[in-house]
Amino acid sequence: ALALWTLTAGLAFAQAAPAATAATDAAATAPVPAGSRSPALLYQQHCAACHGAQRTGLMGPALLPESLERTRPAEVLRVIREGRQATQMGGFAEVLSDAESAALADWVRAPVQPAPRWGEDDIRASRSFTPAPPDEPARPLWNADPMNLFVVVEGGDHHVSLLDGDRFEVIARFASRYALHGGPKFTPDGRYVFFGSRDGWITKYDLWRLRVVAEVRAGLNMRNVAVSGDGRWVMAANYLPRTVALFDAELNLVKTYAAATLDGKASSRVSAVYDAAPRKSFVVALKDIPELWEISYDPQAAPIHDGLVHDYKMGEAIATPGYFGVRRTPLREPLDDFFFDQSYRHVLGATRPQGRAAAGAAPERASAQVVNLDARVKVADLPIAGMPHLGSGITFAWQGTTVLASPNLGGGAVDVIDMQTWKTVRTIPTPGPGFFMRSHEATPYAWTDSMMSPTARDTLTIIDKRTLQPVAQVREPGRTLAHIEFTRDGRYALASVWEDDGALVVYDAQTLREVKRLPMRKPVGKYNVWNKITRSEGTSH
Ligand code: DHE
């Protein structure tokens, strides 16, 4: 069967249970040449068994426009013709004519008609849960510091490696869901981690006992997940359907929220959800509606007045209407990406111009703003040029104030902004646009990549946080070098050779010398348990 998916041997994954209605041919975009079979028919014959009759994914990934947005059309065609190495996706060049392959490649990029549904019943039916054996000891199966563990997401073959952050040795490696995206989120004790996949799967994994505890499919196309500061709740942000889904810590669905205006007239994809632990709330950005949501998980949450209460049906136990109600902040522009200040009173949000659905809601150019979550108003414009990637920003003390440094997807620079005045204090040039930025309390340096640059994607720039000057570079000539994370003590910086035959490179954070290299399959991201659960200022949360 035609399957764009990877082998997931080793994990007992639950199967999604999508409605079994067949996708219709209405979405076909390319005319079918004489003598060719229709793409809808070919899909049902060769693809549906793995990718689902409605293209929502089964054991193979979803083949929806939303899921394929990031794959070039030529690559879709190539995979259909040649298959994908080291996966169960075989090539179909022998079975389909050139014209049929091309028509099928077009067809899977067009919307399914009618649009696939993924309601609360589907979510509940997708859940699997494996309770711990009653006599299982609550301690790691392995011998290393559980607080200096790294979780490394290897996108090349959809696996996760656990790395001992003292010895830099792999403790375990296991298959993940297809295409994880966003940082994994940890429970406050660092024992459990939640992974989110672009296809909507949330996996809860026990890092100590090395096994999947629970899985659920929150949506058909998901952005990311957040875990509450008390470890009791998990929230998922979806593009498809247009919902936010709330789960308890064992991934039982509590409720879904329609991402829509209060009057229900306009709906939106959800850009992202983050935990605002000191506020005991989740903060949600919407991509197509100019509103920022705050959803409190504090049972003592103040009531929401002023008529902005959205539906909240949590049953009898609700302490106040603020608890799991939606508190809306109206904005002028919707947000794609955001970041909190240290007090979590302010959201620093960015709007990117392209890819926006709602006509009229998008600015001509990228913009960024500061929103006060208590006053529920925008309080400043952020003077960031190009395309800020605020989710990767870091903060640190500088000359008596605190600054935010954020890489810029659009140009080769890091913007540094004073978080008291919201003014730019420096624009630090880098050799090309980058995605990620990292530092640690114990190092004077901040590291950033230029992975979006065709010529400088092999270069990491190291910036002195005291002078805001670039002071050094490390290079991996001709290969992509990106995404840094520090050890718990800040002594070592780990970076990814972001290639299929890539590696994790460990640098001494003082001398900048390489001390170790571990081969890995496109290690897209690495996450240190301690830095995450203590919300280190140098890393993403
Ligand atoms: Fe990401 C995190 C949005 C494309 C790899 N990315 C995030 C987060 C958001 C986001 C909002 C924070 C979520 C979280 O951690 O909970 N990413 C977007 C986009 O809007 C964008 C530009 C377009 C899209 O396709 O969605 C995008 N992201 C990418 C990629 O192409 C990357 C490089 C490769 C990939 O695997 O998809 C990519 N994004 C990542 C990674 C993180 C991430 C590795 C976690 C960073 C961290 O260290 O916390």
XYZ file of C-alpha atoms and ligand atoms in Angstrom:
590
model
C 0.000 0.000 0.000
C 1.070 3.565 -0.666
C 2.309 4.924 2.623
C 4.378 8.048 3.253
C 5.100 6.826 6.720
C 7.915 5.591 8.788
C 8.308 2.320 10.595
C 7.038 2.661 14.113
C 8.072 -0.746 15.374
C 8.618 -0.918 19.086
C 5.719 1.265 20.163
C 2.206 0.049 20.632
C 0.395 2.900 18.945
C -3.352 3.133 19.011
C -5.034 3.565 15.671
C -7.095 6.562 14.819
C -10.706 5.785 14.075
C -11.738 8.274 11.407
C -15.198 8.256 9.926
C -14.988 5.709 7.137
C -16.622 7.690 4.389
C -14.672 7.731 1.164
C -13.027 10.901 -0.055
C -14.799 12.138 -3.136
C -13.256 13.141 -6.423
C -14.539 16.706 -6.102
C -11.164 17.955 -4.986
C -9.251 16.727 -8.015
C -7.399 19.653 -9.501
C -5.569 18.239 -12.495
C -7.507 17.097 -15.550
C -7.184 13.342 -15.891
C -5.477 12.489 -19.178
C -7.327 10.109 -21.500
C -6.650 6.511 -20.566
C -5.630 7.344 -16.996
C -7.468 6.185 -13.914
C -8.872 8.916 -11.690
C -6.736 9.952 -8.716
C -9.634 9.384 -6.310
C -9.885 5.797 -7.480
C -6.130 5.266 -7.355
C -6.018 6.738 -3.878
C -8.664 4.329 -2.603
C -6.891 1.393 -4.266
C -3.319 2.083 -3.237
C -3.185 4.662 -0.469
C -6.302 4.543 1.701
C -5.274 1.467 3.690
C -2.377 3.350 5.275
C -3.316 7.010 4.942
C -7.042 6.636 5.686
C -10.062 6.807 3.409
C -10.419 10.486 4.224
C -6.669 11.133 4.001
C -6.622 11.913 7.714
C -3.896 9.355 8.390
C -4.004 5.883 9.876
C -0.695 4.156 10.400
C 0.714 6.488 7.745
C 0.581 10.261 8.079
C -2.343 12.443 7.033
C -2.270 13.583 3.384
C -4.214 16.821 3.691
C -3.298 20.245 2.302
C -2.566 21.351 5.868
C -0.214 18.417 6.422
C 1.541 18.789 3.066
C 1.988 22.555 3.302
C 5.640 22.138 4.156
C 6.449 19.573 1.466
C 7.311 20.788 -2.019
C 5.005 19.458 -4.784
C 8.000 17.884 -6.530
C 8.864 16.011 -3.348
C 5.313 14.630 -3.019
C 5.579 13.355 -6.585
C 9.023 11.901 -5.967
C 7.822 10.004 -2.892
C 4.866 8.591 -4.821
C 7.202 7.442 -7.604
C 10.197 6.297 -5.570
C 8.920 5.727 -2.041
C 10.733 6.767 1.068
C 13.859 5.082 2.307
C 13.739 3.099 5.541
C 9.969 3.350 5.731
C 7.101 1.209 4.548
C 6.365 3.686 1.793
C 7.259 1.849 -1.383
C 7.583 3.492 -4.815
C 4.702 3.323 -7.315
C 6.562 4.118 -10.524
C 5.856 0.595 -11.806
C 2.165 0.685 -10.956
C 1.150 4.206 -11.988
C 1.841 5.996 -15.240
C 3.661 9.341 -15.083
C 0.395 11.171 -15.715
C -1.407 9.203 -13.001
C 1.340 9.884 -10.452
C 1.265 13.586 -11.264
C -2.534 13.723 -10.990
C -2.411 11.867 -7.664
C 0.300 14.204 -6.320
C -1.930 17.175 -7.181
C -5.017 15.513 -5.810
C -3.599 14.869 -2.327
C -2.749 18.554 -2.044
C -6.350 19.617 -2.642
C -8.910 19.768 0.196
C -10.978 16.677 1.013
C -14.658 17.251 0.246
C -16.575 17.209 2.500
C -14.004 18.450 5.017
C -12.927 15.685 7.410
C -14.346 15.892 10.892
C -12.568 15.206 14.152
C -14.983 15.646 17.012
C -14.879 14.864 20.703
C -16.013 11.276 20.095
C -13.168 10.708 17.641
C -10.686 12.130 20.131
C -11.963 9.910 22.927
C -11.992 6.819 20.698
C -8.385 7.413 19.661
C -7.031 7.309 23.206
C -4.901 4.466 24.503
C -3.659 4.161 28.051
C -1.297 1.674 29.655
C -1.363 2.010 33.425
C 1.831 1.284 35.313
C 2.128 -2.204 36.842
C 1.012 -1.877 40.480
C 4.371 -2.919 41.935
C 6.470 -0.739 39.630
C 9.105 1.227 41.566
C 9.069 4.976 41.004
C 12.695 5.305 39.955
C 14.580 5.355 36.666
C 15.518 2.111 34.947
C 18.820 3.715 34.017
C 21.745 5.072 35.953
C 22.194 8.798 35.246
C 21.098 12.141 36.667
C 17.387 12.371 35.746
C 17.649 16.150 35.976
C 20.411 16.379 33.390
C 18.698 14.197 30.830
C 18.305 15.388 27.241
C 15.359 14.403 25.086
C 16.505 14.540 21.448
C 13.916 14.501 18.660
C 15.361 12.862 15.556
C 13.202 13.959 12.642
C 15.151 11.932 10.068
C 13.584 8.633 11.050
C 10.998 9.865 13.575
C 12.695 8.615 16.705
C 13.543 10.069 20.097
C 16.846 9.504 21.869
C 17.408 10.012 25.584
C 20.869 11.271 26.366
C 22.756 11.205 29.642
C 23.790 14.870 29.942
C 26.884 14.083 32.040
C 28.454 11.286 30.020
C 26.886 12.234 26.674
C 25.781 8.678 26.028
C 22.453 7.536 24.622
C 20.389 5.787 27.298
C 17.486 4.739 25.086
C 16.067 5.309 21.607
C 12.453 4.754 20.618
C 10.119 5.404 17.681
C 7.934 8.486 17.860
C 4.831 9.506 16.004
C 5.411 10.853 12.502
C 6.738 14.453 12.380
C 6.851 15.739 15.938
C 6.792 19.516 16.088
C 7.418 22.005 18.878
C 9.284 21.376 22.068
C 8.314 18.317 24.137
C 6.735 19.391 27.427
C 7.684 17.945 30.804
C 5.765 17.373 34.029
C 7.154 19.471 36.917
C 9.011 16.475 38.413
C 10.730 15.816 35.081
C 9.518 12.213 34.923
C 6.999 12.388 32.091
C 7.219 14.112 28.757
C 4.470 14.945 26.254
C 5.233 14.974 22.524
C 2.972 16.567 19.900
C 2.957 15.510 16.232
C 1.872 17.595 13.269
C -0.806 14.961 12.617
C -2.376 15.688 15.980
C -1.058 12.882 18.187
C -0.075 13.561 21.777
C 2.145 10.917 23.367
C 2.809 10.804 27.099
C 6.081 9.006 27.767
C 7.558 7.851 31.074
C 11.243 8.818 30.890
C 12.111 6.804 33.975
C 10.407 3.542 32.971
C 10.984 4.009 29.217
C 7.467 3.413 27.968
C 4.462 5.098 26.429
C 1.854 5.784 29.091
C -0.945 7.275 27.008
C -1.703 8.536 23.532
C -4.548 10.476 22.022
C -5.215 12.209 18.725
C -6.242 15.767 19.578
C -6.777 16.939 16.011
C -5.977 16.215 12.391
C -3.385 18.960 12.065
C -1.882 20.256 15.275
C 0.568 23.041 16.121
C 1.801 22.244 19.593
C 0.936 21.187 23.116
C 1.365 22.822 26.505
C 1.425 21.224 29.954
C 0.180 23.163 32.963
C 2.721 24.215 35.586
C 1.100 21.848 38.101
C 1.331 18.926 35.649
C -2.415 18.287 35.781
C -3.567 19.528 32.374
C -2.497 19.289 28.763
C -3.730 21.629 26.056
C -3.397 21.184 22.290
C -3.587 23.888 19.608
C -5.053 22.721 16.280
C -5.194 24.051 12.736
C -7.667 21.317 11.765
C -10.252 21.224 13.159
C -10.190 24.785 14.400
C -10.129 23.928 18.067
C -8.208 23.965 21.291
C -8.439 20.664 23.162
C -8.037 20.258 26.912
C -6.944 16.957 28.494
C -6.130 15.742 31.966
C -2.649 14.380 32.640
C -3.649 10.892 31.454
C -4.886 12.358 28.196
C -8.583 11.960 28.898
C -10.397 14.635 26.940
C -11.942 17.245 29.241
C -13.378 19.490 26.555
C -12.717 21.177 23.241
C -13.086 24.892 22.584
C -14.160 26.096 19.145
C -11.566 28.650 18.012
C -14.137 31.225 17.030
C -15.328 34.703 17.816
C -17.843 35.042 20.618
C -20.700 35.341 18.130
C -19.437 32.234 16.332
C -19.335 34.025 12.981
C -15.603 33.703 12.311
C -13.361 30.767 13.111
C -9.615 30.459 13.225
C -6.665 28.152 13.090
C -4.863 28.150 16.419
C -1.270 29.395 16.176
C 0.040 28.066 19.469
C -0.706 27.462 23.130
C 1.749 28.069 25.965
C 1.614 27.530 29.692
C 1.850 30.707 31.778
C 2.726 28.855 34.977
C 2.903 31.820 37.386
C -0.575 32.873 36.213
C -1.897 29.301 36.359
C -3.241 29.653 32.871
C -2.820 28.669 29.253
C -2.407 31.450 26.731
C -3.622 30.791 23.194
C -2.866 32.735 20.005
C -5.256 32.588 17.072
C -3.993 32.827 13.521
C -7.059 34.201 11.733
C -8.910 36.148 14.423
C -7.393 39.169 16.177
C -7.874 37.814 19.709
C -5.549 36.448 22.349
C -7.077 33.965 24.772
C -6.219 33.181 28.352
C -7.693 30.038 29.876
C -7.127 29.721 33.607
C -6.594 26.396 35.346
C -6.613 28.053 38.766
C -9.720 26.851 40.660
C -9.676 30.219 42.435
C -9.637 32.139 39.154
C -11.467 35.442 39.295
C -14.811 35.465 37.534
C -14.826 36.669 33.956
C -17.136 39.655 33.723
C -17.805 42.125 30.934
C -19.758 39.629 28.880
C -16.740 37.953 27.397
C -17.375 34.547 28.905
C -17.297 31.789 26.337
C -18.977 28.466 26.930
C -17.396 26.453 29.704
C -19.038 23.182 30.594
C -16.746 21.419 32.976
C -19.507 19.906 35.064
C -20.448 20.658 38.629
C -16.979 21.101 40.051
C -16.297 24.539 38.615
C -15.213 26.911 41.370
C -15.739 30.138 39.450
C -16.623 31.000 35.888
C -13.017 32.009 35.365
C -11.890 28.410 35.757
C -11.394 27.057 32.236
C -13.383 29.943 30.789
C -11.994 31.904 27.849
C -10.798 35.401 28.664
C -10.399 37.266 25.383
C -8.090 40.146 24.634
C -9.081 41.873 21.412
C -6.131 42.749 19.159
C -5.691 44.661 15.940
C -3.853 41.797 14.253
C -3.824 38.064 14.884
C -0.655 36.486 16.277
C 1.482 33.682 14.869
C 3.998 33.345 17.582
C 4.631 34.757 21.049
C 6.749 34.916 24.135
C 6.255 36.043 27.766
C 8.187 38.517 29.860
C 9.521 37.224 33.206
C 6.453 38.346 35.126
C 4.173 36.632 32.585
C 2.112 39.811 32.628
C 3.087 40.647 29.068
C 2.833 38.685 25.869
C 5.238 39.673 23.118
C 3.505 38.579 19.949
C 4.516 38.500 16.297
C 2.395 38.549 13.177
C 3.795 37.199 9.941
C 2.369 38.496 6.691
C 2.152 35.392 4.536
C -0.064 32.376 4.771
C -2.942 34.187 6.427
C -6.441 33.065 5.598
C -8.677 35.844 6.823
C -8.673 38.628 4.285
C -8.158 42.041 5.761
C -6.814 40.703 9.039
C -3.219 40.531 7.874
C -0.704 43.334 7.922
C 1.354 44.069 4.799
C 4.568 43.352 6.654
C 5.496 41.399 9.731
C 4.807 43.215 12.959
C 5.171 42.630 16.639
C 3.396 43.945 19.682
C 3.270 43.794 23.472
C -0.025 42.851 25.104
C -0.716 43.287 28.812
C -2.663 40.202 29.907
C -4.101 41.867 33.013
C -5.283 45.061 31.371
C -6.112 43.058 28.234
C -4.800 45.685 25.837
C -1.872 46.160 23.550
C 0.600 48.408 25.343
C 3.386 48.813 22.772
C 4.549 48.061 19.278
C 7.736 46.069 19.129
C 10.361 47.508 16.837
C 11.322 44.217 15.237
C 12.212 44.144 11.573
C 11.797 41.194 9.221
C 10.127 38.064 10.562
C 10.642 37.624 14.277
C 10.597 34.090 15.634
C 9.674 35.131 19.141
C 9.040 31.590 20.342
C 12.813 31.099 20.158
C 13.681 34.260 22.028
C 15.692 34.389 25.233
C 15.974 36.970 27.995
C 18.949 38.082 30.061
C 20.146 40.949 32.276
C 21.989 43.749 30.490
C 23.108 47.091 31.867
C 20.589 47.228 34.670
C 17.631 46.122 32.610
C 16.372 42.883 31.117
C 16.543 42.388 27.388
C 14.903 40.019 24.967
C 16.980 38.672 22.077
C 15.155 37.066 19.203
C 16.339 35.665 15.887
C 14.800 36.868 12.712
C 13.485 34.484 10.061
C 13.538 37.203 7.442
C 17.009 38.732 7.702
C 20.415 37.944 9.117
C 20.111 39.626 12.481
C 19.227 39.223 16.125
C 17.081 41.964 17.615
C 17.749 42.908 21.227
C 14.912 44.751 22.971
C 14.785 46.451 26.347
C 11.850 44.910 28.199
C 11.197 48.049 30.231
C 10.953 50.521 27.393
C 10.204 48.015 24.594
C 12.821 49.786 22.450
C 15.520 48.093 20.377
C 18.891 48.457 22.027
C 20.869 46.627 19.354
C 20.473 44.787 16.080
C 23.270 42.238 15.957
C 24.211 41.100 12.457
C 24.562 37.374 11.781
C 25.694 35.752 8.524
C 22.119 34.809 7.607
C 18.553 34.318 8.892
C 18.179 31.871 11.742
C 15.514 29.985 13.646
C 16.750 29.310 17.160
C 18.604 31.111 19.934
C 19.856 29.746 23.229
C 21.855 30.641 26.295
C 22.093 29.710 29.966
C 22.376 31.630 33.238
C 25.910 30.255 33.731
C 27.417 31.387 30.423
C 28.160 34.892 29.117
C 27.371 33.752 25.572
C 24.206 33.364 23.531
C 24.274 31.050 20.504
C 22.212 31.381 17.357
C 22.042 29.676 13.965
C 21.690 30.887 10.390
C 19.935 27.763 9.200
C 17.666 29.587 6.751
C 20.632 30.932 4.799
C 21.810 28.926 1.772
C 25.377 30.093 2.341
C 25.639 30.330 6.137
C 23.398 27.499 7.290
C 26.562 25.743 8.496
C 27.486 28.515 10.946
C 26.573 29.172 14.561
C 27.206 32.692 15.804
C 28.196 33.199 19.412
C 27.238 36.542 20.931
C 28.644 38.025 24.113
C 25.635 38.955 26.251
C 27.658 41.694 28.004
C 28.739 43.616 24.918
C 26.017 42.413 22.512
C 28.765 41.737 19.973
C 29.288 38.569 17.964
C 32.536 37.143 19.284
C 32.971 33.768 17.610
C 31.571 31.264 15.125
C 31.572 27.508 14.976
C 31.082 25.858 11.590
C 30.190 22.526 10.071
C 31.179 23.259 6.472
C 28.479 22.558 3.910
C 26.018 21.100 6.423
C 23.177 22.640 8.434
C 24.111 23.398 12.025
C 21.280 24.517 14.300
C 19.323 24.309 17.538
C 21.415 24.588 20.653
C 20.651 23.510 24.205
C 22.878 23.685 27.270
C 23.541 21.120 29.946
C 21.954 21.725 33.305
C 25.075 23.522 34.597
C 25.595 25.526 31.403
C 29.101 24.085 30.824
C 28.349 22.429 27.503
C 26.349 23.508 24.485
C 24.808 20.789 22.312
C 24.070 21.573 18.664
C 22.549 19.580 15.802
C 24.084 18.707 12.479
C 20.620 18.913 10.984
C 21.029 16.298 8.253
C 19.682 12.821 7.753
C 23.139 11.412 8.483
C 23.582 14.109 11.090
C 24.991 14.282 14.574
C 24.718 15.851 17.940
C 27.850 17.894 18.613
C 28.840 18.736 22.169
C 30.877 21.945 22.569
C 32.641 23.174 25.666
C 30.669 26.381 26.243
C 33.788 28.257 27.415
C 36.490 27.180 24.987
C 33.952 26.548 22.166
C 35.866 23.350 21.334
C 34.072 20.206 20.255
C 34.282 17.565 22.974
C 32.063 14.829 21.573
C 29.987 13.895 18.544
C 27.155 11.349 18.438
C 25.668 10.250 15.099
C 21.933 11.009 14.865
C 19.253 11.058 12.161
C 18.428 14.740 11.624
C 18.227 15.746 15.286
C 15.788 18.651 14.950
C 15.656 19.553 18.619
C 17.077 18.679 22.030
C 15.636 19.544 25.405
C 17.295 19.432 28.817
C 14.925 18.341 31.592
C 16.332 20.676 34.246
C 16.469 23.759 32.022
C 12.887 23.162 30.955
C 11.294 22.433 34.307
C 13.083 25.341 35.983
C 12.204 27.614 33.041
C 15.821 28.649 32.510
C 15.977 32.124 30.969
C 18.216 30.798 28.217
C 15.818 28.305 26.700
C 12.302 27.908 25.345
C 9.523 26.935 27.722
Fe 8.450 25.330 14.429
C 8.666 25.231 17.854
C 5.872 27.520 14.680
C 8.367 25.577 11.042
C 11.047 23.133 14.184
N 7.485 26.247 15.963
C 7.683 25.999 17.302
C 6.697 26.708 18.057
C 5.895 27.349 17.167
C 6.391 27.056 15.853
C 4.703 28.253 17.482
C 6.587 26.701 19.564
C 5.753 25.523 19.958
C 6.225 24.787 21.178
O 7.429 24.561 21.332
O 5.368 24.380 21.961
N 7.347 26.403 13.099
C 6.379 27.262 13.420
C 5.865 27.900 12.225
O 4.915 28.727 12.182
C 6.682 27.466 11.087
C 7.543 28.638 10.601
C 5.853 27.011 9.882
C 5.201 25.673 10.079
O 5.391 24.849 9.204
O 4.561 25.421 11.064
C 7.536 26.392 11.755
N 9.506 24.496 12.895
C 9.311 24.734 11.594
C 10.228 23.988 10.770
O 10.265 23.967 9.508
C 11.166 23.323 11.670
C 12.520 24.004 11.524
C 11.357 21.840 11.358
C 10.225 20.943 11.757
O 10.539 19.922 12.342
O 9.068 21.240 11.486
C 10.555 23.637 13.022
N 9.644 24.385 15.768
C 10.664 23.526 15.450
C 11.298 23.075 16.669
C 10.618 23.695 17.725
C 9.578 24.494 17.130
C 12.507 22.126 16.755
C 10.925 23.578 19.216
C 11.979 24.587 19.541
C 12.408 24.580 20.963
O 13.605 24.453 21.166
O 11.601 24.708 21.880
